[in-house]
Coordinates of C-alpha atoms in Angstrom, one line a residue:
M5 CA 17.8 19.9 71.6
L6 CA 21.0 18.9 73.3
A7 CA 23.3 21.3 75.1
V8 CA 26.3 22.6 73.2
A9 CA 28.7 20.7 75.5
E10 CA 26.8 17.5 74.7
I11 CA 27.0 18.2 70.9
H12 CA 30.8 18.9 71.3
Y13 CA 31.1 15.5 73.1
I14 CA 29.2 13.6 70.4
R15 CA 31.3 15.3 67.7
H16 CA 34.5 14.4 69.5
E17 CA 33.6 10.8 70.3
V18 CA 32.1 9.9 66.9
N19 CA 34.0 12.1 64.5
Q20 CA 37.4 12.2 66.2
K21 CA 37.7 9.1 68.3
G22 CA 35.7 6.9 65.9
E23 CA 33.3 5.6 68.5
S24 CA 30.1 4.0 67.2
Y25 CA 26.7 5.7 67.5
A26 CA 25.5 2.9 69.8
S27 CA 28.5 3.2 72.1
V28 CA 28.2 7.0 72.5
A29 CA 24.4 6.6 72.9
R30 CA 24.9 4.1 75.8
K31 CA 27.3 6.4 77.6
M32 CA 25.0 9.4 77.3
G33 CA 21.7 7.5 77.8
I34 CA 20.2 8.7 74.6
D35 CA 18.9 7.2 71.3
P36 CA 21.6 6.2 68.8
R37 CA 19.6 8.1 66.1
T38 CA 20.1 11.3 68.1
V39 CA 23.9 10.7 68.2
S40 CA 23.8 10.1 64.4
K41 CA 21.8 13.3 63.9
Y42 CA 24.2 15.6 65.7
A43 CA 27.4 13.8 64.5
N44 CA 26.3 14.4 60.9
Q45 CA 24.4 17.6 61.1
D46 CA 25.3 20.1 58.4
E47 CA 26.3 22.8 60.8
F48 CA 28.8 20.5 62.6
P49 CA 31.1 18.7 60.1
K50 CA 34.3 17.4 61.6
K51 CA 36.8 14.6 61.0
E52 CA 40.4 13.8 61.7
K53 CA 42.8 11.4 60.0
Q54 CA 43.6 7.7 60.5
K55 CA 46.2 5.0 59.7
R56 CA 47.1 1.4 60.2
K57 CA 49.5 -1.5 59.2
A58 CA 49.0 -4.5 57.2
R59 CA 50.8 -7.5 56.1
V60 CA 49.8 -9.4 52.9
M61 CA 48.3 -6.2 51.4
D62 CA 51.3 -4.0 50.9
P63 CA 50.3 -3.0 47.3
V64 CA 46.9 -1.6 48.4
K65 CA 47.9 0.0 51.7
P66 CA 48.6 3.4 50.2
L67 CA 45.3 3.4 48.5
L68 CA 43.4 2.4 51.7
D69 CA 45.3 5.1 53.6
K70 CA 44.2 7.7 51.0
W71 CA 40.6 6.6 51.2
I72 CA 40.6 6.7 55.0
Q73 CA 42.1 10.2 55.0
E74 CA 39.7 11.5 52.4
D75 CA 36.7 10.1 54.4
L76 CA 37.8 11.5 57.7
K77 CA 37.5 15.0 56.3
K78 CA 33.7 14.3 55.8
K79 CA 30.7 13.6 57.9
K80 CA 30.6 10.0 59.2
K81 CA 27.6 9.1 57.0
Y82 CA 29.7 9.8 53.9
H83 CA 32.5 7.4 54.9
R84 CA 33.3 4.3 52.9
T85 CA 32.9 1.2 55.0
A86 CA 35.6 -1.5 55.1
K87 CA 33.2 -3.7 53.1
R88 CA 32.8 -1.0 50.4
M89 CA 36.6 -0.5 50.2
F90 CA 37.0 -4.3 49.8
Q91 CA 34.5 -4.3 46.9
L92 CA 36.2 -1.4 45.2
L93 CA 39.6 -3.1 45.5
E94 CA 38.2 -6.3 44.0
K95 CA 36.4 -4.5 41.2
H96 CA 39.0 -1.9 40.1
H97 CA 42.4 -3.0 41.5
G98 CA 42.3 -6.8 41.1
F99 CA 42.6 -7.4 44.8
K100 CA 42.8 -11.2 45.7
G101 CA 42.9 -10.9 49.5
S102 CA 40.1 -11.4 52.0
Y103 CA 37.6 -9.0 53.3
R104 CA 38.7 -9.9 56.9
S105 CA 42.2 -8.5 56.1
I106 CA 40.8 -5.3 54.8
R107 CA 38.5 -4.9 57.8
G108 CA 41.3 -5.5 60.2
Y109 CA 43.7 -3.1 58.5
V110 CA 41.1 -0.3 58.3
S111 CA 40.2 -0.7 61.9
Q112 CA 43.8 -0.7 63.2
R113 CA 44.8 2.2 61.0
K114 CA 42.0 4.4 62.3
K115 CA 43.1 3.6 65.9
E116 CA 46.7 4.5 65.1
L117 CA 45.6 7.8 63.6
K118 CA 43.4 8.5 66.6
K119 CA 46.4 8.1 68.9
V120 CA 48.4 10.4 66.7
A121 CA 45.6 13.0 66.8
D122 CA 45.4 12.8 70.6
E123 CA 49.1 13.3 71.0
A124 CA 49.4 16.2 68.5
A125 CA 48.1 19.0 70.7
L126 CA 51.5 20.6 71.2
P127 CA 53.4 22.1 69.6
L128 CA 51.3 23.3 66.7
E129 CA 54.5 24.2 64.8
S130 CA 55.2 20.6 64.2
F131 CA 52.0 19.6 62.4
A132 CA 50.7 20.6 59.0
G133 CA 47.1 21.8 58.8
T134 CA 47.1 23.9 62.0
A135 CA 46.9 27.6 62.4
Q136 CA 47.2 30.5 64.9
V137 CA 45.1 33.7 64.9
D138 CA 45.5 37.1 66.4
F139 CA 44.9 40.8 65.7
G140 CA 47.5 43.5 65.1
T141 CA 47.2 47.2 64.5
A142 CA 48.8 49.6 62.0
P143 CA 48.3 53.2 60.8
F144 CA 46.3 53.8 57.6
K145 CA 45.2 56.9 55.7
Y146 CA 41.4 56.4 55.7
H147 CA 38.8 59.1 54.9
S148 CA 41.5 61.8 54.7
E149 CA 43.0 61.2 58.1
V150 CA 45.6 58.9 59.6
I151 CA 44.0 56.4 62.0
E152 CA 44.9 53.0 63.5
L153 CA 43.0 50.0 62.2
P154 CA 43.2 46.4 63.4
Y155 CA 44.2 43.6 61.0
L156 CA 43.4 39.9 61.5
V157 CA 46.2 37.5 60.9
M158 CA 45.9 33.7 60.4
S159 CA 49.4 32.2 60.4
F160 CA 50.4 28.6 59.5
P161 CA 53.4 27.6 61.7
F162 CA 54.3 24.4 59.7
S163 CA 54.8 26.4 56.4
N164 CA 55.6 29.8 58.0
T165 CA 52.9 31.4 55.9
F166 CA 49.9 33.6 56.5
Y167 CA 46.8 35.5 55.4
F168 CA 45.5 38.8 56.7
Q169 CA 42.6 41.2 56.4
V170 CA 42.0 44.7 57.7
F171 CA 38.9 45.6 59.7
P172 CA 37.4 48.7 61.3
S173 CA 37.2 47.0 64.7
E174 CA 38.2 43.9 66.7
N175 CA 34.6 43.0 67.6
T176 CA 33.0 39.5 67.3
E177 CA 31.5 40.2 63.9
C178 CA 34.8 41.3 62.4
L179 CA 36.7 38.3 63.8
L180 CA 34.2 35.8 62.4
E181 CA 33.9 37.7 59.1
G182 CA 37.7 37.6 58.7
L183 CA 38.0 33.9 59.6
Q184 CA 35.2 33.0 57.2
R185 CA 36.8 35.0 54.4
M186 CA 40.0 33.2 54.8
F187 CA 38.5 29.7 55.0
H188 CA 36.6 30.3 51.7
H189 CA 39.5 31.9 50.0
M190 CA 41.7 29.0 51.0
G191 CA 39.1 26.4 50.1
G192 CA 39.5 24.6 53.5
V193 CA 39.5 24.9 57.3
P194 CA 42.6 24.3 59.5
K195 CA 41.9 21.3 61.7
V196 CA 43.3 23.0 64.8
I197 CA 43.3 26.8 65.4
R198 CA 44.9 28.4 68.4
F199 CA 43.7 31.8 69.7
D200 CA 44.6 34.3 72.4
N201 CA 41.8 34.9 74.8
L202 CA 40.1 37.3 72.5
S203 CA 37.0 38.9 74.0
P204 CA 35.0 38.3 70.8
A205 CA 35.5 34.6 71.4
V206 CA 35.8 34.2 75.2
K207 CA 33.3 35.6 77.7
K208 CA 35.0 34.3 80.8
I209 CA 38.0 32.2 81.8
R210 CA 37.3 29.8 84.6
A211 CA 39.4 27.6 86.8
K212 CA 41.5 24.8 85.2
G213 CA 41.5 26.4 81.9
E214 CA 37.8 26.1 81.3
R215 CA 36.3 29.0 79.2
D216 CA 32.8 30.3 78.5
L217 CA 32.6 31.1 74.8
T218 CA 30.4 33.7 73.2
D219 CA 27.3 32.1 71.7
V220 CA 28.1 33.2 68.1
F221 CA 31.7 32.0 68.3
E222 CA 30.6 28.6 69.7
R223 CA 28.1 28.2 66.8
F224 CA 30.8 29.3 64.3
V225 CA 33.2 26.5 65.6
L226 CA 30.4 23.9 65.3
H227 CA 29.6 25.1 61.8
Y228 CA 33.2 24.8 60.5
G229 CA 34.2 21.8 62.6
F230 CA 37.7 22.9 63.6
T231 CA 39.2 22.3 67.1
Y232 CA 40.0 25.4 69.0
E233 CA 42.8 26.0 71.5
F234 CA 43.3 29.0 73.7
C235 CA 46.5 30.3 75.3
N236 CA 46.8 30.3 79.0
P237 CA 46.3 33.8 80.5
G238 CA 49.5 35.8 80.2
K239 CA 51.2 33.1 78.0
G240 CA 51.2 34.9 74.6
N241 CA 54.3 32.9 73.8
E242 CA 52.0 29.9 73.3
K243 CA 51.0 31.6 70.0
G244 CA 54.5 32.9 69.3
H245 CA 54.3 32.2 65.5
V246 CA 51.3 34.5 64.9
E247 CA 52.7 37.2 67.1
A248 CA 55.9 37.2 65.0
M249 CA 53.8 37.2 61.8
V250 CA 51.8 40.2 63.0
K251 CA 55.1 42.2 63.3
Y252 CA 56.4 40.8 60.0
I253 CA 53.2 41.9 58.1
R254 CA 53.2 45.4 59.7
N255 CA 56.9 46.0 58.9
N256 CA 56.9 44.6 55.4
F257 CA 53.4 45.5 54.0
L258 CA 51.7 48.1 56.2
L259 CA 54.4 50.8 56.8
P260 CA 54.4 53.6 55.9
E261 CA 50.6 54.2 56.0
N262 CA 48.6 52.6 53.2
T263 CA 45.8 54.8 51.8
I264 CA 42.4 53.1 51.9
V265 CA 39.6 54.5 49.7
D266 CA 37.4 51.4 49.8
L267 CA 38.2 48.9 52.6
D268 CA 36.7 45.8 50.8
H269 CA 38.7 46.5 47.6
F270 CA 41.8 47.0 49.7
N271 CA 41.3 43.7 51.4
E272 CA 41.0 42.0 48.0
T273 CA 44.5 43.0 47.2
L274 CA 45.9 41.4 50.3
W275 CA 45.4 37.8 49.1
A276 CA 48.0 38.2 46.4
I277 CA 50.5 39.8 48.7
A278 CA 50.3 36.9 51.1
E279 CA 50.6 34.3 48.3
K280 CA 53.5 36.0 46.7
D281 CA 55.4 36.1 50.0
R282 CA 55.5 32.3 50.1
N283 CA 58.0 32.1 47.2
R284 CA 61.0 32.0 49.5
P285 CA 62.8 29.2 51.5
H286 CA 61.6 28.2 54.9
Y287 CA 64.0 29.7 57.5
E288 CA 64.8 26.2 58.9
K289 CA 63.6 23.5 56.5
Q290 CA 65.2 25.1 53.4
V291 CA 62.2 24.2 51.3
L292 CA 60.0 26.7 49.5
Q293 CA 57.3 27.9 51.8
S294 CA 54.8 27.5 49.0
D295 CA 55.6 23.8 48.8
L296 CA 55.1 23.5 52.6
F297 CA 51.8 25.3 52.3
Q298 CA 50.6 22.6 50.0
E299 CA 51.2 20.1 52.8
D300 CA 49.2 22.3 55.1
R301 CA 46.4 22.4 52.5
K302 CA 46.3 18.6 52.3
E303 CA 45.5 18.4 56.1
W304 CA 42.6 20.9 56.1
L305 CA 39.0 20.0 56.7
L306 CA 36.5 20.4 53.9
L307 CA 34.4 23.5 53.8
P308 CA 30.7 23.0 54.8
E309 CA 28.1 23.4 52.1
K310 CA 26.8 26.8 53.4
R311 CA 28.6 29.9 54.7
F312 CA 28.0 30.8 58.4
E313 CA 25.7 33.7 58.9
S314 CA 27.7 35.9 61.3
I315 CA 24.8 37.8 62.8
R316 CA 23.6 38.4 66.3
Y317 CA 20.2 39.6 67.4
Q318 CA 19.6 41.8 70.3
E319 CA 16.5 43.4 71.9
I320 CA 17.1 47.1 72.8
R321 CA 14.8 49.7 74.2
A322 CA 14.8 53.0 72.2
D323 CA 15.2 56.2 74.2
K324 CA 12.5 58.9 74.3
Y325 CA 13.7 60.2 70.9
G326 CA 13.6 56.8 69.2
F327 CA 17.3 56.1 69.2
I328 CA 19.0 52.9 70.2
T329 CA 22.7 52.5 71.4
I330 CA 25.0 49.8 70.3
D331 CA 28.7 49.8 71.2
K332 CA 28.3 53.5 72.3
K333 CA 27.0 54.5 68.9
Q334 CA 23.4 55.8 68.3
Y335 CA 21.1 54.7 65.5
S336 CA 17.6 56.0 64.7
T337 CA 14.6 53.9 64.5
S338 CA 11.3 55.7 63.9
P339 CA 9.3 58.2 66.1
R340 CA 6.7 55.5 66.9
F341 CA 9.3 53.3 68.6
A342 CA 10.3 56.0 71.2
G343 CA 10.6 54.3 74.6
Q344 CA 9.8 50.9 73.1
K345 CA 11.9 47.7 72.5
V346 CA 13.0 46.9 69.0
R347 CA 14.8 43.8 67.6
V348 CA 18.2 44.6 66.1
R349 CA 20.1 42.4 63.6
I350 CA 23.8 43.1 63.8
N351 CA 26.7 42.1 61.6
Y352 CA 30.0 43.7 61.0
Q353 CA 28.7 46.0 58.2
S354 CA 25.2 46.9 59.2
I355 CA 22.6 47.5 61.9
I356 CA 19.1 46.5 60.8
I357 CA 16.2 47.5 63.0
L358 CA 13.1 45.3 62.9
N359 CA 9.6 45.6 64.2
E360 CA 7.6 43.0 66.1
E361 CA 6.7 41.3 62.8
N362 CA 10.4 41.2 61.8
E363 CA 9.9 43.8 59.1
V364 CA 12.7 46.2 58.4
V365 CA 12.2 49.6 60.0
A366 CA 15.6 51.1 59.2
T367 CA 19.0 49.9 57.8
H368 CA 22.2 51.7 59.0
T369 CA 25.7 51.3 57.9
R370 CA 27.5 50.2 61.1
L371 CA 29.5 53.1 62.7
Y372 CA 33.1 52.9 63.6
G373 CA 35.6 55.5 64.6
M374 CA 34.7 59.0 65.7
K375 CA 31.2 59.3 64.2
R376 CA 28.6 58.7 67.0
K377 CA 25.2 58.9 65.4
S378 CA 23.4 57.6 62.3
I379 CA 20.0 59.0 61.4
I380 CA 17.6 57.7 58.8
W381 CA 15.5 60.8 58.3
Q382 CA 12.6 59.6 56.2
P383 CA 10.4 58.1 59.0
Y384 CA 10.8 61.3 61.0
L385 CA 10.2 63.7 58.1
E386 CA 7.1 61.8 57.1
L387 CA 5.6 62.1 60.5
L388 CA 6.6 65.7 61.1
S389 CA 5.3 66.9 57.7
K390 CA 1.9 65.8 58.9
R391 CA 2.3 67.1 62.4
P392 CA 4.7 70.1 62.1
R393 CA 3.8 71.5 65.6
A394 CA 5.5 68.4 67.0
I395 CA 8.9 69.3 65.5
K396 CA 9.9 71.6 68.4
Y397 CA 9.3 68.8 70.9
S398 CA 11.1 66.0 68.9
S399 CA 14.7 64.9 68.9
V400 CA 14.8 65.5 65.1
Y401 CA 14.6 69.2 65.7
E402 CA 17.9 69.0 67.5
Q403 CA 19.4 66.7 65.0
F404 CA 18.9 68.8 61.9
P405 CA 22.0 70.8 60.7
P406 CA 22.1 74.1 62.5
A407 CA 21.1 76.2 59.5
W408 CA 17.9 74.1 59.1
T409 CA 17.1 74.2 62.9
E410 CA 17.3 78.0 62.8
Y411 CA 15.3 78.2 59.6
L412 CA 12.5 75.9 60.8
N413 CA 12.3 77.8 64.1
N414 CA 11.5 80.9 62.1
C415 CA 8.8 79.2 60.0
T416 CA 5.0 79.4 60.4
E417 CA 3.2 76.2 60.9
E418 CA 2.1 76.0 57.2
E419 CA 5.7 76.8 56.1
Q420 CA 7.1 74.1 58.3
K421 CA 4.6 71.6 56.8
D422 CA 5.7 72.6 53.2
V423 CA 9.4 72.6 54.0
L424 CA 9.3 69.2 55.8
G425 CA 7.5 67.7 52.9
L426 CA 10.1 69.1 50.6
L427 CA 12.9 67.6 52.7
G428 CA 11.2 64.3 52.6
K429 CA 11.2 64.4 48.8
L430 CA 14.7 65.8 48.2
L431 CA 16.8 64.2 51.0
K432 CA 18.7 61.3 49.6
N433 CA 21.1 59.0 51.5
N434 CA 20.6 61.2 54.5
D435 CA 23.1 63.7 52.9
F436 CA 22.2 67.4 53.7
S437 CA 25.2 68.9 51.8
L438 CA 23.4 70.0 48.7
L439 CA 20.3 71.0 50.7
N440 CA 22.4 73.1 53.0
K441 CA 23.8 75.0 49.9
A442 CA 20.4 75.4 48.5
L443 CA 19.1 76.9 51.8
N444 CA 22.0 79.3 52.1
L445 CA 21.6 80.4 48.5
A446 CA 17.8 80.9 48.9
S447 CA 18.3 82.9 52.1
V448 CA 20.5 85.5 50.6
H449 CA 17.5 87.9 50.2
G450 CA 15.6 86.9 53.3
H451 CA 13.5 84.1 54.7
P452 CA 12.8 81.8 51.7
S453 CA 9.8 79.7 50.9
A454 CA 9.8 76.0 50.2
E455 CA 9.5 76.7 46.4
E456 CA 12.5 79.0 46.5
I457 CA 14.6 76.4 48.3
Q458 CA 13.5 73.8 45.7
H459 CA 14.3 76.1 42.8
C460 CA 17.9 76.6 44.2
F461 CA 18.3 72.9 44.9
Y462 CA 17.6 71.8 41.4
S463 CA 19.7 74.6 39.9
L464 CA 22.6 73.5 42.0
L465 CA 21.9 69.8 41.2
H466 CA 22.0 70.5 37.4
Q467 CA 24.8 73.1 37.8
E468 CA 22.6 75.8 36.3
D469 CA 22.2 79.5 37.2
R470 CA 18.4 79.6 37.2
Y471 CA 18.5 80.6 40.8
L472 CA 19.6 84.1 39.7
A473 CA 16.0 84.6 38.5
I474 CA 14.8 84.9 42.1
T475 CA 17.1 87.9 42.7
P476 CA 14.8 91.0 43.1
S477 CA 15.2 93.5 40.2
V478 CA 13.7 96.4 42.0
T479 CA 14.5 98.2 45.2
V480 CA 12.1 97.2 48.0
P481 CA 11.3 99.9 50.6
P482 CA 12.4 99.0 54.2
M483 CA 9.8 97.1 56.1
P484 CA 9.2 97.1 59.9
D485 CA 10.7 94.2 61.8
I486 CA 8.4 91.2 62.3
T487 CA 8.7 88.1 64.4
R488 CA 8.4 85.0 62.3
G489 CA 7.3 81.6 63.3
L490 CA 5.4 80.7 66.5
S491 CA 7.8 82.0 69.1
H492 CA 5.6 85.0 69.9
Y493 CA 2.9 82.6 70.9
D494 CA 5.4 81.0 73.3
T495 CA 6.1 84.4 74.8
F496 CA 2.4 85.1 75.2
F497 CA 1.8 81.9 77.2
Q498 CA 5.0 82.5 79.3
D499 CA 3.6 86.0 80.2
E500 CA 0.2 84.5 81.1
R501 CA 1.8 81.9 83.3
A502 CA 3.9 84.6 85.0
E503 CA 0.7 86.6 85.9
R504 CA -0.8 83.5 87.5

């Protein structure tokens, strides 16, 4: 397996500069078949454009140019050779010239296009098919409160157009999810994309502009085949177009606060907003931006056959309670993983915890915002229903809603076993709201049993009033105070230790 830098070099030399496999192999001291493999690997498609002049063949030049440009959006193994072009011209277009003329034209045209590509690094505003990317922030009404959320903008300087999507964070997974959504909605990939030094993409900036990229961003670039550029530190003006577009989007589409009920559905509505905005003249060129956008589209690279799986894996040690921490948020695993390492599969939507056999232990919706902890209760309840004495010494005892913590503390061992089994059966989607109501209702006349809680739960669930049947119909004489649960045993042992 070659290093990423070597793969980048092969891709650049073969797919952009047009060097032969043998030539690159000699320079690198490796087998030409290895060069061919990495130049054409599915995850790393990349091609530029190419041109040339001719003399006697004026009628077929435009067609040759078209074929060359079509091919250079594909992997090299899919390119038509000059010989194949000559055969097609003879068969379908009545070409009477020589193969040598075709071969010379194609070769020279590719060299000319290579030179144009090498000189086209700056400014991006001058070239179709290029893009700039950055995050902005705006206020939204989300989950009944006003909060700031980031939105990812991809702008196209040549046509002065854009796309944008709103996310709960500016992390790596959200950045790559946003870029990928845009590529697949657009049906192509900008051949050059300029970024600020976003932490999801850049781990470290070194001397002379060198950068260490995050592993997942580097693989993403190789998969989609675009050329990336980063602004110099403190030089945000080098991506001035996208910065202006961030403000334009906020002022024209995101103020005052939009109400978001479902973020994915809201993002689906943003494609049409961006596309409708193109139906106006370009501020300088006095041509409809929608027409210029079509010129952008013609220059994009083809999409790869497969989507990129924007996932990272991480090994994390669970704490003594069986919780792991990711980005300052806590997620439960299972009691048996307390103090042990687990493998975690992370994407922008979910946190999936795996055991040593890569089997799923728990799946959490990824937390953003103020909420700090996500608990999947079933693994804990299953264990505790079998070993109720352990509940007082487990983290779950502290994580229950306060009403349940107090109730379980006042239960005998047998009652705890029954109630924990009941919770394991009734608790759905880790939502205690209906169970809390059932416990409060069943507790009106004293400490309830598991059967009474279950009776109230189903009455509330089906919106019935059967729970009234548990109301005592006779006056019960006052009873002496008793101490429920196992706390009196704790007191006994404390007294015994004090005597020692």
